[in-house]
Coordinates of C-alpha atoms in Angstrom, one line a residue:
X1 CA 0.0 0.0 0.0
X2 CA 1.1 3.5 -0.7
X3 CA 1.7 5.9 2.2
X4 CA -0.1 9.2 1.7
X5 CA 1.3 12.5 3.0
X6 CA -2.0 14.3 3.6
X7 CA -5.7 13.4 4.0
X8 CA -6.5 15.2 0.8
X9 CA -4.0 13.0 -1.1
X10 CA -5.5 9.9 0.5
X11 CA -9.0 10.7 -0.5
X12 CA -8.0 11.5 -4.1
X13 CA -6.1 8.2 -4.3
X14 CA -9.2 6.3 -3.0
X15 CA -11.3 7.9 -5.7
X16 CA -8.7 7.2 -8.4
X17 CA -8.4 3.5 -7.4
X18 CA -12.1 3.0 -7.3
X19 CA -12.7 4.8 -10.6
X20 CA -9.9 2.8 -12.3
X21 CA -11.3 -0.5 -11.0
X22 CA -14.9 0.2 -12.0
X23 CA -13.8 1.4 -15.5
X24 CA -11.8 -1.8 -15.9
X25 CA -14.8 -3.8 -14.8
X26 CA -17.1 -2.1 -17.3
X27 CA -14.5 -2.7 -20.1
X28 CA -14.2 -6.4 -19.3
X29 CA -18.0 -6.9 -19.0
X30 CA -18.5 -5.2 -22.4
X31 CA -16.1 -7.7 -23.9
X32 CA -18.0 -10.5 -22.0
X33 CA -14.9 -11.8 -20.3
X34 CA -13.9 -12.5 -16.7
X35 CA -10.2 -12.6 -17.6
X36 CA -8.5 -10.0 -15.5
X37 CA -11.6 -9.2 -13.3
X38 CA -9.5 -10.1 -10.2
X39 CA -8.1 -6.6 -10.5
X40 CA -11.6 -5.0 -10.1
X41 CA -11.4 -4.5 -6.4
X42 CA -12.5 -2.0 -3.8
X43 CA -9.9 0.4 -2.4
X44 CA -8.7 0.1 1.1
X45 CA -7.9 2.9 3.6
X46 CA -5.5 2.1 6.5
X47 CA -4.5 4.5 9.3
X48 CA -1.8 3.6 11.8
X49 CA -2.2 5.6 14.9
X50 CA 1.3 5.4 16.2
X51 CA 0.8 7.1 19.6
X52 CA -2.2 7.6 21.8
X53 CA -2.5 10.8 23.8
X54 CA -5.2 12.7 25.5
X55 CA -7.2 15.1 23.3
X56 CA -9.8 17.7 23.7
X57 CA -12.5 16.0 25.7
X58 CA -15.3 17.7 23.7
X59 CA -14.3 16.0 20.5
X60 CA -17.4 14.1 19.2
X61 CA -15.4 11.9 16.8
X62 CA -11.9 11.4 15.4
X63 CA -10.6 9.8 18.6
X64 CA -9.4 6.3 19.5
X65 CA -9.0 4.4 22.7
X66 CA -5.6 3.0 21.8
X67 CA -2.9 3.1 19.2
X68 CA -3.1 0.6 16.4
X69 CA -4.0 -0.2 12.8
X70 CA -7.5 1.0 11.8
X71 CA -8.8 0.0 8.4
X72 CA -11.8 0.2 6.0
X73 CA -12.6 -1.2 2.6
X74 CA -14.6 1.5 0.9
X75 CA -17.0 1.9 -2.0
X76 CA -18.0 5.1 -3.9
X77 CA -15.4 7.4 -2.3
X78 CA -16.2 10.2 -4.7
X79 CA -19.8 10.3 -3.3
X80 CA -18.3 10.5 0.2
X81 CA -15.4 12.8 -0.5
X82 CA -16.3 15.6 1.8
X83 CA -17.1 13.2 4.6
X84 CA -13.9 11.2 4.2
X85 CA -11.7 14.3 4.1
X86 CA -13.3 15.7 7.3
X87 CA -12.8 12.4 9.1
X88 CA -9.2 12.0 8.1
X89 CA -8.3 15.6 8.9
X90 CA -9.8 15.3 12.3
X91 CA -8.1 12.0 13.2
X92 CA -4.7 13.0 11.8
X93 CA -5.0 16.3 13.7
X94 CA -5.6 14.5 17.0
X95 CA -2.9 11.8 16.8
X96 CA 0.4 11.0 15.1
X97 CA -0.8 8.9 12.1
X98 CA 0.5 7.2 9.0
X99 CA -2.1 7.0 6.2
X100 CA -2.0 4.2 3.6
X101 CA -4.2 3.7 0.6
X102 CA -4.2 0.7 -1.8
X103 CA -6.3 -2.0 -3.5
X104 CA -8.1 -4.4 -1.2
X105 CA -8.5 -8.1 -1.7
X106 CA -12.3 -7.8 -2.2
X107 CA -13.7 -7.8 -5.7
X108 CA -16.5 -5.5 -6.7
X109 CA -19.5 -7.5 -8.0
X110 CA -20.7 -6.3 -11.4
X111 CA -24.2 -5.5 -9.9
X112 CA -22.6 -2.7 -7.8
X113 CA -20.9 -1.0 -10.7
X114 CA -22.9 1.9 -12.2
X115 CA -23.3 1.6 -16.0
X116 CA -22.0 -1.9 -16.1
X117 CA -23.7 -4.0 -18.8
X118 CA -25.8 -7.0 -17.7
X119 CA -24.0 -10.3 -18.2
X120 CA -25.2 -13.9 -18.4
X121 CA -24.2 -15.9 -15.3
X122 CA -23.2 -19.5 -15.5
X123 CA -22.3 -21.8 -12.6
X124 CA -18.7 -21.7 -13.8
X125 CA -18.5 -18.0 -14.1
X126 CA -15.5 -16.4 -12.4
X127 CA -17.2 -13.1 -11.9
X128 CA -17.9 -12.3 -8.2
X129 CA -21.5 -12.3 -6.9
X130 CA -22.9 -10.0 -4.2
X131 CA -22.4 -11.9 -1.0
X132 CA -24.5 -11.6 2.2
X133 CA -21.3 -12.8 4.0
X134 CA -20.0 -9.3 3.3
X135 CA -23.2 -7.5 4.4
X136 CA -23.9 -7.1 8.1
X137 CA -24.0 -4.5 10.8
X138 CA -21.4 -6.2 13.1
X139 CA -19.4 -3.0 13.3
X140 CA -22.5 -0.8 14.1
X141 CA -23.7 -3.3 16.7
X142 CA -20.3 -3.7 18.3
X143 CA -19.7 -7.4 17.8
X144 CA -16.7 -8.6 19.8
X145 CA -14.8 -10.2 17.0
X146 CA -14.8 -7.1 14.9
X147 CA -13.1 -5.0 17.5
X148 CA -10.5 -7.6 18.6
X149 CA -8.6 -8.5 15.5
X150 CA -5.3 -7.3 14.1
X151 CA -7.1 -4.5 12.2
X152 CA -9.6 -2.3 14.0
X153 CA -12.7 -0.9 12.2
X154 CA -12.3 2.7 10.9
X155 CA -15.7 3.2 9.3
X156 CA -19.1 1.8 10.2
X157 CA -19.9 -0.3 7.1
X158 CA -18.3 -2.8 4.8
X159 CA -18.1 -1.9 1.1
X160 CA -20.8 -4.3 0.0
X161 CA -23.1 -3.2 2.9
X162 CA -22.6 0.3 1.5
X163 CA -23.3 -0.7 -2.0
X164 CA -26.5 -2.7 -1.3
X165 CA -27.8 0.2 0.7
X166 CA -27.3 2.6 -2.1
X167 CA -29.0 0.3 -4.6
X168 CA -32.0 -0.1 -2.3
X169 CA -32.3 3.7 -1.7
X170 CA -32.5 4.2 -5.5
X171 CA -35.0 1.3 -5.9
X172 CA -37.3 2.4 -3.1
X173 CA -37.1 6.2 -3.6
X174 CA -36.9 6.6 -7.4
X175 CA -33.9 8.9 -7.6
X176 CA -30.2 8.4 -8.0
X177 CA -28.1 8.2 -4.8
X178 CA -25.9 11.2 -5.5
X179 CA -28.6 13.8 -4.8
X180 CA -29.6 12.7 -1.3
X181 CA -29.1 15.7 1.0
X182 CA -27.6 15.8 4.5
X183 CA -30.8 16.8 6.3
X184 CA -33.7 14.3 5.9
X185 CA -37.4 14.7 6.7
X186 CA -39.6 11.7 6.9
X187 CA -43.4 11.7 6.5
X188 CA -46.1 9.2 5.6
X189 CA -48.4 11.7 4.0
X190 CA -48.5 12.7 0.3
X191 CA -49.9 16.1 1.4
X192 CA -46.6 16.8 3.2
X193 CA -44.6 16.1 0.1
X194 CA -46.9 18.2 -1.9
X195 CA -46.2 21.1 0.5
X196 CA -42.5 20.4 0.3
X197 CA -42.6 20.5 -3.5
X198 CA -44.4 23.8 -3.4
X199 CA -41.8 25.3 -1.1
X200 CA -39.0 23.8 -3.1
X201 CA -40.1 25.3 -6.4
X202 CA -40.2 28.7 -4.9
X203 CA -37.0 28.4 -2.8
X204 CA -34.0 30.5 -3.9
X205 CA -30.9 31.4 -2.1
X206 CA -28.6 28.5 -1.5
X207 CA -30.9 26.0 -3.1
X208 CA -30.0 25.1 -6.7
X209 CA -32.5 22.4 -7.8
X210 CA -35.5 20.3 -6.7
X211 CA -35.4 16.6 -7.7
X212 CA -38.6 14.6 -7.9
X213 CA -39.0 10.9 -8.3
X214 CA -40.4 8.8 -11.1
X215 CA -44.0 7.6 -10.6
X216 CA -44.8 4.4 -8.9
X217 CA -42.0 4.0 -6.4
X218 CA -42.7 2.8 -2.8
X219 CA -41.1 5.6 -0.9
X220 CA -41.1 8.8 -3.1
X221 CA -38.1 11.0 -2.4
X222 CA -37.7 14.7 -3.0
X223 CA -34.3 16.4 -2.9
X224 CA -34.0 20.1 -2.4
X225 CA -30.4 20.4 -3.4
X226 CA -27.5 22.8 -2.6
X227 CA -24.0 22.8 -4.2
X228 CA -22.5 21.3 -1.1
X229 CA -25.2 18.7 -0.5
X230 CA -26.4 20.3 2.8
X231 CA -30.0 20.8 1.5
X232 CA -33.1 18.9 2.5
X233 CA -34.4 15.5 1.4
X234 CA -38.0 14.5 2.2
X235 CA -39.1 10.9 1.9
X236 CA -42.7 9.5 2.2
X237 CA -41.8 6.3 3.9
X238 CA -45.4 5.0 4.2
X239 CA -46.8 3.5 7.3
X240 CA -45.2 1.3 10.0
X241 CA -42.0 0.6 11.8
X242 CA -40.7 -1.9 9.2
X243 CA -40.7 0.8 6.5
X244 CA -38.9 3.2 8.9
X245 CA -36.2 0.7 9.7
X246 CA -35.8 -0.4 6.0
X247 CA -35.1 3.1 4.8
X248 CA -32.9 4.3 7.7
X249 CA -30.8 1.1 7.5
X250 CA -30.0 2.2 4.0
X251 CA -29.6 6.0 4.4
X252 CA -27.3 5.6 7.4
X253 CA -24.4 4.7 5.1
X254 CA -24.4 8.2 3.6
X255 CA -23.8 9.7 7.1
X256 CA -26.5 12.4 7.0
X257 CA -26.4 15.2 9.6
X258 CA -29.8 14.4 11.0
X259 CA -33.2 13.0 10.3
X260 CA -36.6 14.2 11.6
X261 CA -40.0 12.6 11.6
X262 CA -43.0 14.8 10.9
X263 CA -46.3 13.0 11.1
X264 CA -49.6 12.6 13.0
X265 CA -50.3 10.8 16.2
X266 CA -53.0 9.9 18.7
X267 CA -53.1 12.2 21.7
X268 CA -53.4 10.6 25.1
X269 CA -54.1 13.6 27.2
X270 CA -57.7 14.9 27.5
X271 CA -56.5 18.4 27.6
X272 CA -55.1 18.2 24.1
X273 CA -56.9 19.5 21.0
X274 CA -56.7 18.3 17.4
X275 CA -53.8 20.0 15.8
X276 CA -51.6 20.3 18.9
X277 CA -47.9 19.6 18.3
X278 CA -45.9 17.0 20.1
X279 CA -42.1 17.3 20.3
X280 CA -40.8 13.9 21.3
X281 CA -38.3 14.0 24.1
X282 CA -38.5 10.3 25.0
X283 CA -39.5 7.1 23.2
X284 CA -41.4 4.1 24.4
X285 CA -40.6 1.2 22.1
X286 CA -43.5 -1.2 21.4
X287 CA -42.6 -1.4 17.7
X288 CA -40.4 -4.6 18.3
X289 CA -38.6 -4.1 15.0
X290 CA -35.2 -3.4 16.5
X291 CA -35.3 -5.6 19.6
X292 CA -32.7 -7.9 18.2
X293 CA -30.2 -5.1 17.6
X294 CA -30.9 -2.7 20.5
X295 CA -32.2 -3.9 23.9
X296 CA -35.2 -2.1 25.3
X297 CA -33.2 -1.4 28.4
X298 CA -31.0 1.0 26.4
X299 CA -32.4 4.5 26.8
X300 CA -32.8 6.6 23.6
X301 CA -31.9 10.1 24.6
X302 CA -33.4 13.2 23.0
X303 CA -30.9 15.3 21.0
X304 CA -30.9 18.8 22.5
X305 CA -29.7 20.5 19.4
X306 CA -32.5 19.1 17.3
X307 CA -35.1 19.8 20.1
X308 CA -34.1 23.5 20.3
X309 CA -34.2 23.9 16.6
X310 CA -37.7 22.4 16.4
X311 CA -38.9 24.5 19.3
X312 CA -37.6 27.7 17.7
X313 CA -39.2 26.8 14.4
X314 CA -42.6 26.2 16.0
X315 CA -42.4 29.6 17.7
X316 CA -41.5 31.3 14.5
X317 CA -44.4 29.7 12.6
X318 CA -47.1 29.6 15.2
X319 CA -46.1 32.5 17.4
X320 CA -45.9 32.4 21.2
X321 CA -48.9 30.3 21.9
X322 CA -47.2 27.8 24.2
X323 CA -50.3 25.8 24.8
X324 CA -50.1 24.5 21.2
X325 CA -46.9 22.5 21.7
X326 CA -45.8 20.2 24.4
X327 CA -42.8 17.9 24.8
X328 CA -43.3 14.4 26.0
X329 CA -42.9 10.6 25.5
X330 CA -43.9 9.2 22.1
X331 CA -45.1 5.5 22.2
X332 CA -44.6 3.7 18.9
X333 CA -46.5 0.5 18.2
X334 CA -46.5 -2.0 15.4
X335 CA -50.3 -2.4 15.8
X336 CA -52.1 0.2 13.7
X337 CA -55.3 -0.7 15.6
X338 CA -53.8 -0.5 19.0
X339 CA -56.8 1.3 20.5
X340 CA -59.3 -1.4 19.4
X341 CA -59.3 -3.0 22.9
X342 CA -61.5 -2.8 25.9
X343 CA -61.0 0.1 28.3
X344 CA -59.6 -2.3 30.9
X345 CA -57.0 -3.7 28.4
X346 CA -55.9 -0.2 27.4
X347 CA -55.7 0.8 31.1
X348 CA -53.4 -2.2 31.7
X349 CA -51.3 -1.4 28.6
X350 CA -50.7 2.2 29.4
X351 CA -50.5 1.9 33.2
X352 CA -47.3 3.5 34.4
X353 CA -46.6 5.1 31.0
X354 CA -45.8 8.8 30.6
X355 CA -46.6 8.7 26.9
X356 CA -48.6 11.7 25.5
X357 CA -48.8 10.4 22.0
X358 CA -49.0 7.2 20.0
X359 CA -47.7 6.6 16.5
X360 CA -46.0 3.8 14.5
X361 CA -42.6 5.2 13.3
X362 CA -41.0 7.7 15.6
X363 CA -39.4 5.4 18.1
X364 CA -38.0 3.3 15.2
X365 CA -36.5 6.3 13.5
X366 CA -35.1 7.5 16.8
X367 CA -33.7 4.1 17.9
X368 CA -32.1 3.6 14.5
X369 CA -30.7 7.1 14.6
X370 CA -29.2 6.3 18.0
X371 CA -27.9 2.9 16.7
X372 CA -26.3 4.5 13.6
X373 CA -25.1 7.6 15.5
X374 CA -27.2 10.0 13.4
X375 CA -29.1 12.8 15.3
X376 CA -32.8 12.5 15.2
X377 CA -36.0 14.3 16.2
X378 CA -39.8 14.0 16.1
X379 CA -42.5 16.7 15.6
X380 CA -46.0 15.2 15.5
X381 CA -49.4 16.7 15.1
X382 CA -52.4 15.3 17.1
X383 CA -55.0 14.0 14.7
X384 CA -57.2 12.1 17.1
X385 CA -57.9 11.5 20.8
X386 CA -59.1 7.9 20.9
X387 CA -59.2 7.6 24.7
X388 CA -61.4 10.7 24.8
X389 CA -64.1 9.8 22.3
X390 CA -62.4 11.7 19.4
X391 CA -61.4 8.9 16.9
X392 CA -59.8 9.6 13.5
X393 CA -62.7 9.7 11.1
X394 CA -62.4 10.7 7.4
X395 CA -64.3 14.0 7.3
X396 CA -62.7 15.5 10.5
X397 CA -59.3 14.2 9.4
X398 CA -59.4 16.0 6.1
X399 CA -60.4 19.3 7.6
X400 CA -57.6 19.0 10.1
X401 CA -55.1 18.0 7.4
X402 CA -55.9 20.9 5.1
X403 CA -55.5 23.5 7.9
X404 CA -52.3 22.1 9.4
X405 CA -50.1 20.6 6.6
X406 CA -48.3 23.7 5.5
X407 CA -47.3 25.0 8.9
X408 CA -46.3 21.5 10.0
X409 CA -43.9 21.1 7.1
X410 CA -42.5 24.5 7.4
X411 CA -41.6 24.0 11.1
X412 CA -39.5 21.0 10.1
X413 CA -37.9 22.9 7.1
X414 CA -37.0 25.9 9.2
X415 CA -35.5 23.7 11.9
X416 CA -33.2 21.9 9.6
X417 CA -32.3 25.1 7.8
X418 CA -31.2 26.5 11.1
X419 CA -29.1 23.4 11.8
X420 CA -27.5 23.6 8.4
X421 CA -26.0 26.9 9.3
X422 CA -23.7 25.2 11.8
X423 CA -23.9 21.4 11.5
X424 CA -21.1 21.0 14.0
X425 CA -23.7 21.6 16.7
X426 CA -25.2 18.2 15.8
X427 CA -22.0 16.2 16.3
X428 CA -23.0 15.2 19.8
X429 CA -21.2 12.9 22.1
X430 CA -24.6 11.5 23.2
X431 CA -24.4 9.1 20.2
X432 CA -21.0 7.7 21.0
X433 CA -20.6 4.3 22.8
X434 CA -18.7 3.4 25.9
X435 CA -17.2 0.5 23.9
X436 CA -17.4 -0.7 20.3
X437 CA -16.9 2.7 18.7
X438 CA -15.1 3.6 15.5
X439 CA -13.0 6.8 14.8
X440 CA -15.2 8.1 12.0
X441 CA -18.5 10.0 12.7

């Protein structure tokens, strides 16, 4: 492997190696030959931290617990250039380091090479296939063997884990991967995306374009782009915790600055009114979707920087009517008809809970944000009060939706725009682990 003098040289070399490898792969596939395909490999980044020393205790990333050899096999380094450069500069500034870049031993499957022609596969083909053996979240989830080998993990994801996530994002959302922005809003209502499109078409200033998806995709995505990629992406993820996990499992590889859920919820307090806003500051997980990855006894903290941005945006949009918004626990369930039970059963289910709202996605999005070290937030609007004889019925719901949708979307937009002015505020130590952590953010 070649030793690099600077982080900038290292990132440029990673891009060069990857581009050369994929260009070679396309050439071979066009000639329908596997001869020489063993050279079509992902690039590898290695950092040798030669000396450990105490650093600024406020550093949110770019630190290690011990000297050693830290490595990552990477895909699409051009897409991640700004991120990689920032991480390398931070780490090399904190410790004496030697940076190496070279080809890895892992071949790039043709399916993960953009613009590669499709090829016929035979059992005897020497072309590599995508392998689930190379796709897991052992680094993210802190598996023992990953952190106790001769090379310690530098980045959160393997190269094929990165690639399959990118392909799924494009499949589910209907847009190319390279326009996903660093601030992400989730909704499960088309009316919210309609409002976002209306805003995006009129937006000027730092915004340069609005990307809209093709018709018929499962999770339509809308990218309000800036030159530096710090614009806003909105995705209609549909209903349910499974969808929320699916899309965030994929988006996490791009290392967004934060994601925020804007949606509707059932209010549990009889003093509430339809249209009241709930700013989630705690999450009660009855969605069950992440129980195998993140134990329910692990608390999911609110992210103060996101909370403050959302509070300020609500004040700016709605004025000083403090009765409109309250912070509180959001209970997320995987049962859409959770309230279809006897009063006694509901009493038993909610006894001891401090939840003020029930939805299906917020806890999943928060828990996966916590798991992937990505700041998160929730701003919900009360659409029904099922414990107080105000169920969600079509006529009332439509009246509520038409009067609330624009303000709700703009609260989230203004919040992430404020965060984009200084994203370093979001790089919180709250999302770093006691053990099983990697140097990169």
